[in-house]
PDB file of C-alpha atoms in Angstrom:
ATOM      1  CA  UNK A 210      15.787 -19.396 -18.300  1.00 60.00           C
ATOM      2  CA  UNK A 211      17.989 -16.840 -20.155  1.00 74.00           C
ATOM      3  CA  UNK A 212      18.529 -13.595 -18.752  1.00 79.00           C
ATOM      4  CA  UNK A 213      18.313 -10.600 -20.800  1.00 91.00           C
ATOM      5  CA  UNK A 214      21.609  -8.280 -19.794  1.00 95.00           C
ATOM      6  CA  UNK A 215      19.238  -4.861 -20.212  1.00 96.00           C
ATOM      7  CA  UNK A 216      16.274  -5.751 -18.235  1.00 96.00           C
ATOM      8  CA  UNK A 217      18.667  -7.456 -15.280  1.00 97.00           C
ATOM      9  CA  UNK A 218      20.658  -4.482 -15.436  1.00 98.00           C
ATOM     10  CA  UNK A 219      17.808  -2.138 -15.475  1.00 98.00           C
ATOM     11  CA  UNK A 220      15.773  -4.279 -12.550  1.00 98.00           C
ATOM     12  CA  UNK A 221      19.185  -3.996 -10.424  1.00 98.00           C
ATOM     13  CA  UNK A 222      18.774  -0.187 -10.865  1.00 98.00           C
ATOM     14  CA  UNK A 223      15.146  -0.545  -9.787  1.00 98.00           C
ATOM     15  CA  UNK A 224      15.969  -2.384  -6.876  1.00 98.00           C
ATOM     16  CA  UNK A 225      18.945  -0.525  -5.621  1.00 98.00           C
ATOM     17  CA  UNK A 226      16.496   2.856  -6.052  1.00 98.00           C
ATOM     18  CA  UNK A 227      13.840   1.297  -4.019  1.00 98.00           C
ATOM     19  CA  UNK A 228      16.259   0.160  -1.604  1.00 98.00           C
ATOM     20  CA  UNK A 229      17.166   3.456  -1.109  1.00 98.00           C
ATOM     21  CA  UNK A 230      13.721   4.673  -0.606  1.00 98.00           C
ATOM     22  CA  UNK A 231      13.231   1.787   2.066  1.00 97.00           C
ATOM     23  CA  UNK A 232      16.363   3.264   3.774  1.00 97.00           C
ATOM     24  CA  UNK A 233      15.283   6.750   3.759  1.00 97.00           C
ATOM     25  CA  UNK A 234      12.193   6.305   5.167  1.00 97.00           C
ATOM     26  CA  UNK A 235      13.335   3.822   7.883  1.00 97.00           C
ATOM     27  CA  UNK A 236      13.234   7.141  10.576  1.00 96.00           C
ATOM     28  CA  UNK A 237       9.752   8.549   9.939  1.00 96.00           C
ATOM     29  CA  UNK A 238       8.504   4.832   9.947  1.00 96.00           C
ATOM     30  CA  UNK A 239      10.568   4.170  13.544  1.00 95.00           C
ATOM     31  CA  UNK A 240       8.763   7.321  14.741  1.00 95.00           C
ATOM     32  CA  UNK A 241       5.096   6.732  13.793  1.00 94.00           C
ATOM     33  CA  UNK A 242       5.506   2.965  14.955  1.00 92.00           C
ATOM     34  CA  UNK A 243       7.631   3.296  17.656  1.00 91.00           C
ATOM     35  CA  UNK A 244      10.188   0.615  17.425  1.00 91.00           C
ATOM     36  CA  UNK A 245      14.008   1.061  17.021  1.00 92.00           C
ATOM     37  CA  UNK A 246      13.817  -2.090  14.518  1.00 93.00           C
ATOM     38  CA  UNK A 247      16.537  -1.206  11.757  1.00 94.00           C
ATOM     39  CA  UNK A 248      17.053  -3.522   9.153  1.00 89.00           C
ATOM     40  CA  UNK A 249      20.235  -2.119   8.086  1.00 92.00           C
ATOM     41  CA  UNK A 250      21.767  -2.375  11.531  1.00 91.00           C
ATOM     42  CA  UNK A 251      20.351  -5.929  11.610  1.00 88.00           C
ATOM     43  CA  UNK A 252      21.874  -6.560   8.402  1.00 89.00           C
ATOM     44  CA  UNK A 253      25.148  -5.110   9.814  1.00 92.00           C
ATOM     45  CA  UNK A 254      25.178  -7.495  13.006  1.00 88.00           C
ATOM     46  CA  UNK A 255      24.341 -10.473  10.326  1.00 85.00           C
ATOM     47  CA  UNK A 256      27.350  -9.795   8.352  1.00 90.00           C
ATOM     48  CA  UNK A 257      29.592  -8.794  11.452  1.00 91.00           C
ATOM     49  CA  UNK A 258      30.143  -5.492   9.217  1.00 93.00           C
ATOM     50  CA  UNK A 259      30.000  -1.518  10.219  1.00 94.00           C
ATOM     51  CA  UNK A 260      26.696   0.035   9.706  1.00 93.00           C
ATOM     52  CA  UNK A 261      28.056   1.697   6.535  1.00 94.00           C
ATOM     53  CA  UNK A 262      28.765  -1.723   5.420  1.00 95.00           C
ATOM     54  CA  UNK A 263      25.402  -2.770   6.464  1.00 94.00           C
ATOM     55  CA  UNK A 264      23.851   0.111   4.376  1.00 96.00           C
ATOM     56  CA  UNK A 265      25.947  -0.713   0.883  1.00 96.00           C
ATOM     57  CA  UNK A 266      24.903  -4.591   1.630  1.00 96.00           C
ATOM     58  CA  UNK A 267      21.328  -3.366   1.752  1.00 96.00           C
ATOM     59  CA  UNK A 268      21.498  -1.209  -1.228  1.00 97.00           C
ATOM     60  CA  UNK A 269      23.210  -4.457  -2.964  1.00 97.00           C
ATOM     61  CA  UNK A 270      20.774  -6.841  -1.806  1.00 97.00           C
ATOM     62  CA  UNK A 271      17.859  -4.575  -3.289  1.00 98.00           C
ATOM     63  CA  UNK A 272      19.671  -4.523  -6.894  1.00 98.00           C
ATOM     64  CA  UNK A 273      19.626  -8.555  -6.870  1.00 98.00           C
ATOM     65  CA  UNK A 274      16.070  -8.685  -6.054  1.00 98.00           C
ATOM     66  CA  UNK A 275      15.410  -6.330  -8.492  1.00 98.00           C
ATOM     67  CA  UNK A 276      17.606  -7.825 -11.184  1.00 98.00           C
ATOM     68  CA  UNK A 277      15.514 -11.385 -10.455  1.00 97.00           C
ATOM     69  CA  UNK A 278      12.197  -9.474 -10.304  1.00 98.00           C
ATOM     70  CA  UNK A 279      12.668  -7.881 -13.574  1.00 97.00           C
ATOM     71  CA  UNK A 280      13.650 -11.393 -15.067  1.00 95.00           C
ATOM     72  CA  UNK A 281      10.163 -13.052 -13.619  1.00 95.00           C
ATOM     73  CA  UNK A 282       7.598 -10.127 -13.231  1.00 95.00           C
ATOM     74  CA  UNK A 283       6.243 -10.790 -16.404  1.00 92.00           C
ATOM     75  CA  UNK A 284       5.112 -14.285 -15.374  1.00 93.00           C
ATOM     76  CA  UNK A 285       3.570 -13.546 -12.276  1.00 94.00           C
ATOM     77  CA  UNK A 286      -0.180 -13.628 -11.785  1.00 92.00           C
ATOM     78  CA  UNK A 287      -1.809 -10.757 -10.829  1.00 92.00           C
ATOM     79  CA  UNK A 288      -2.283  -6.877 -11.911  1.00 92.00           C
ATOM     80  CA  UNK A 289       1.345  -5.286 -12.660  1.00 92.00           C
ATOM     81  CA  UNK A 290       0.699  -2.946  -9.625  1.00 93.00           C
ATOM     82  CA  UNK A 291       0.698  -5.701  -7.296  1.00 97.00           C
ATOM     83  CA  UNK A 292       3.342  -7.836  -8.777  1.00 97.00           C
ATOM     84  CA  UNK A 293       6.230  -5.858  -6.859  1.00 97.00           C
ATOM     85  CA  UNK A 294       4.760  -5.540  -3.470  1.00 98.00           C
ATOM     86  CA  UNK A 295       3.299  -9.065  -3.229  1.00 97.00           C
ATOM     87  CA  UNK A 296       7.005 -10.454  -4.233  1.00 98.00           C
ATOM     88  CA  UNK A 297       8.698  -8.432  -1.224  1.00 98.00           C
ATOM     89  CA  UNK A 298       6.050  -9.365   0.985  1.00 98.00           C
ATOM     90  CA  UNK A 299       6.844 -13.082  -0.125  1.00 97.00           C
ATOM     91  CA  UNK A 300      10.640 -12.369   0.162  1.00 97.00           C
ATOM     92  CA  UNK A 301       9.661 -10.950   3.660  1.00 97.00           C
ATOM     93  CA  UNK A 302       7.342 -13.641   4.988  1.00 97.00           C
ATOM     94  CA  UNK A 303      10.178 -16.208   4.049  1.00 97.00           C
ATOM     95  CA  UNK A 304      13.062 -14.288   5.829  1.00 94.00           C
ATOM     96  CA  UNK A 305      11.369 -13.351   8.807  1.00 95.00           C
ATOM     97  CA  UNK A 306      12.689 -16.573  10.233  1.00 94.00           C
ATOM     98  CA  UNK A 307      16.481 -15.806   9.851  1.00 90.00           C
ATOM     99  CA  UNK A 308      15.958 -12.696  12.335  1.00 90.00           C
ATOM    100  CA  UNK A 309      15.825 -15.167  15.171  1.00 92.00           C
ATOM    101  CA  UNK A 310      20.067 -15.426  14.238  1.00 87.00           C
ATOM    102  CA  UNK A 311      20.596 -11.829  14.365  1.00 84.00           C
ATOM    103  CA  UNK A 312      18.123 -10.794  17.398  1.00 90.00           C
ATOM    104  CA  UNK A 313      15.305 -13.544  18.962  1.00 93.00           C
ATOM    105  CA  UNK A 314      13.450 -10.596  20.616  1.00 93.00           C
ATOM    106  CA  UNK A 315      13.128  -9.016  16.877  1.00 90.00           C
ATOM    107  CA  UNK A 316      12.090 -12.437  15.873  1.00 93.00           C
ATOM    108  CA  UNK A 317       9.152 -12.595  18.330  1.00 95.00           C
ATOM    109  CA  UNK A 318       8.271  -9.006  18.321  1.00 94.00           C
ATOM    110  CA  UNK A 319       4.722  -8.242  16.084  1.00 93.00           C
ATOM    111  CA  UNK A 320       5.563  -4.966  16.027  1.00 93.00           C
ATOM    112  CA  UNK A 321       8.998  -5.348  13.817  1.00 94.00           C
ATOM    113  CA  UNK A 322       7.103  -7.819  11.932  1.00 95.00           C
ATOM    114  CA  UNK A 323       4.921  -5.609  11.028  1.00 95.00           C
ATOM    115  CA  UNK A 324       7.316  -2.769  10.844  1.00 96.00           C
ATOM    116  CA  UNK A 325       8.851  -5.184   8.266  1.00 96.00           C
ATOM    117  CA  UNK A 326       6.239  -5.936   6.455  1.00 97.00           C
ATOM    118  CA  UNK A 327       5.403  -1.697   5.502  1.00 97.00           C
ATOM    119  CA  UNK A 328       8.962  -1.590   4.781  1.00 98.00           C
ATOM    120  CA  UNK A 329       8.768  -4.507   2.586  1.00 98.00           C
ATOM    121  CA  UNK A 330       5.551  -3.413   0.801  1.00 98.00           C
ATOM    122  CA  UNK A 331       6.699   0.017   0.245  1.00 98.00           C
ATOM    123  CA  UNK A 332      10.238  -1.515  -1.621  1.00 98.00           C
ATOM    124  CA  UNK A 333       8.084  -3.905  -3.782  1.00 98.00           C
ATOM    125  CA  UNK A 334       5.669  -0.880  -4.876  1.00 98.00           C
ATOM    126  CA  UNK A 335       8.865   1.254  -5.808  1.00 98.00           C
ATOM    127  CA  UNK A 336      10.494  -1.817  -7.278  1.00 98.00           C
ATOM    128  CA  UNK A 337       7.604  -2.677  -9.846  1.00 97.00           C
ATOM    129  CA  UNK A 338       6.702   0.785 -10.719  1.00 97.00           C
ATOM    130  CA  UNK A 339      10.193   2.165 -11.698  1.00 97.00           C
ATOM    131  CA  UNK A 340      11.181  -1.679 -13.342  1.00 97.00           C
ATOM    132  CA  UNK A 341       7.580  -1.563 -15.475  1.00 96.00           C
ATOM    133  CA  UNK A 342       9.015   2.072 -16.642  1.00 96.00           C
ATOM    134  CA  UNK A 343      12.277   1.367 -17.053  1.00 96.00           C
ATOM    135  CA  UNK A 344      11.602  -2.051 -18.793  1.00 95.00           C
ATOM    136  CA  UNK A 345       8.445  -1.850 -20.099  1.00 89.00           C
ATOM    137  CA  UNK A 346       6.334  -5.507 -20.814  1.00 77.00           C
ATOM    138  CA  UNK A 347       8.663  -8.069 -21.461  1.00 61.00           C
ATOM    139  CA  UNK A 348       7.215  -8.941 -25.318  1.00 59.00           C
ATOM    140  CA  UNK A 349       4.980  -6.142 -27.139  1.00 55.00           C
ATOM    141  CA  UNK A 350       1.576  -7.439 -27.912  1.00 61.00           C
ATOM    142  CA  UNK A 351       0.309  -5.948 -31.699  1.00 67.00           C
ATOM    143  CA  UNK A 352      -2.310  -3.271 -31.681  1.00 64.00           C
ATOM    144  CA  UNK A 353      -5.331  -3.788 -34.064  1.00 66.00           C
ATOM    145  CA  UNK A 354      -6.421  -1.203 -36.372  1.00 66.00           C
ATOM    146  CA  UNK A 355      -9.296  -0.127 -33.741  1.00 62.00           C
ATOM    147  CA  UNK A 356      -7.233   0.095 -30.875  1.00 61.00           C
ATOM    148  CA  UNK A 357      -5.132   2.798 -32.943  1.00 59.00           C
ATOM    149  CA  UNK A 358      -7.215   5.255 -33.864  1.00 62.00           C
ATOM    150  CA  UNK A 359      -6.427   8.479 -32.871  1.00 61.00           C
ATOM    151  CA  UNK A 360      -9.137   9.079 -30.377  1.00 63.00           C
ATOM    152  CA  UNK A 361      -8.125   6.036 -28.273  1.00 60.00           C
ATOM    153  CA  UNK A 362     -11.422   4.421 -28.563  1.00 62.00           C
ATOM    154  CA  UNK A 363     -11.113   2.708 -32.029  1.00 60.00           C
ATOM    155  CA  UNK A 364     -12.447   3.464 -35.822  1.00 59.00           C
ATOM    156  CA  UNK A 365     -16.143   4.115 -35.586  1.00 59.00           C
ATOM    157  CA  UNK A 366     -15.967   3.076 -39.683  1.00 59.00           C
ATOM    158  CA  UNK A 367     -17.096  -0.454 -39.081  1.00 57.00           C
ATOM    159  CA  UNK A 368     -20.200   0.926 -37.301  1.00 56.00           C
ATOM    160  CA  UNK A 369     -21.156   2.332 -40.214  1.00 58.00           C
ATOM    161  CA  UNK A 370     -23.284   0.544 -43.039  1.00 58.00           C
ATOM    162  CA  UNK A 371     -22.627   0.939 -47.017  1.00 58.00           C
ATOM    163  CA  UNK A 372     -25.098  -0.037 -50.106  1.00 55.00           C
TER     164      UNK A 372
END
C-alpha cells in the first residue's frame, strides 16, 4: 500500500487534535463517572516516563493512529461518521488486555472499561470528522450534468417533452 505524504501528514494532525480533546476532557469524564482511571498516567507507568512524558506519548500515539486512519478510512465499510469511532473502539477493545501490565485492578474494573471505551469513542468521532475535512474522499467521484444544476436537485430539462 503506498502512503500518500499529505493525507498521512494531515491524519497525524487529526489524530494528535483529537488526542488532545481526549486529554482535555479526561477530568469532567473522571467526575461524572467517578473513577480516577487516567490513561495518560497509565501510559506514563507503561513507559516508566513522567506524566509530562506520558502526555507528549499520548499526543504522539494519537498522530500515528491518525496518520494510519487517514491511509485506510476510505476502505472501511460503513457511513464516514462511524468510520472513526468504530476504529478506536476496535483499537480499544484490542488493547484493553495490555492494562493488566500496567494495573490488574484497571484491567478487571468495568467501570475503566467503560470509562475507556467513551474516551475512545469520543477520539475516533474527532479523528474522522476533522481527517474527512482536512482530507476530503480519498478519489473524487465525477458529477453528472443533473447532479450540478444549480438548485442541487438536478436539470428539470429532461422532464420536459419536445415535438
Amino acid at each position: 500500500m503506498a502512503f500518500d505524504r499529505s493525507r498521512t501528514l494531515r491524519g497525524a494532525l487529526a489524530g494528535s487534535a483529537a488526542a488532545a480533546v481526549w486529554y482535555a476532557q479526561m477530568p469532567l469524564d473522571k467526575r461524572l463517572l467517578r473513577s480516577d482511571f487516567d490513561d495518560v498516567e497509565a501510559l506514563a507507568a507503561l513507559a516508566g516516563t513522567s506524566a509530562a512524558a506520558g502526555a507528549l506519548l499520548h499526543l504522539q500515539n494519537g498522530a500515528l493512529f491518525g496518520a494510519l486512519y487517514a491511509n485506510v478510512a476510505a476502505r472501511l465499510p460503513g457511513p464516514p461518521v462511524l468510520r472513526g469511532p468504530l476504529a478506536a473502539l476496535a483499537e480499544h477493545v484490542t488493547s484493553w488486555p495490555a492494562m493488566a501490565l500496567v494495573s490488574p485492578a484497571l484491567a478487571r474494573s468495568g467501570r475503566a472499561f467503560l470509562q475507556s471505551a467513551w474516551r475512545h469513542a469520543l477520539f475516533g468521532l474527532v479523528l474522522g470528522e476533522l481527517e474527512r475535512r482536512l482530507n476530503g474522499p480519498a478519489e473524487l467521484q465525477p458529477v453528472s450534468d443533473e447532479a450540478a444544476a444549480s438548485n442541487g436537485h438536478g436539470s428539470a430539462a429532461h422532464l420536459v417533452a419536445t415535438r
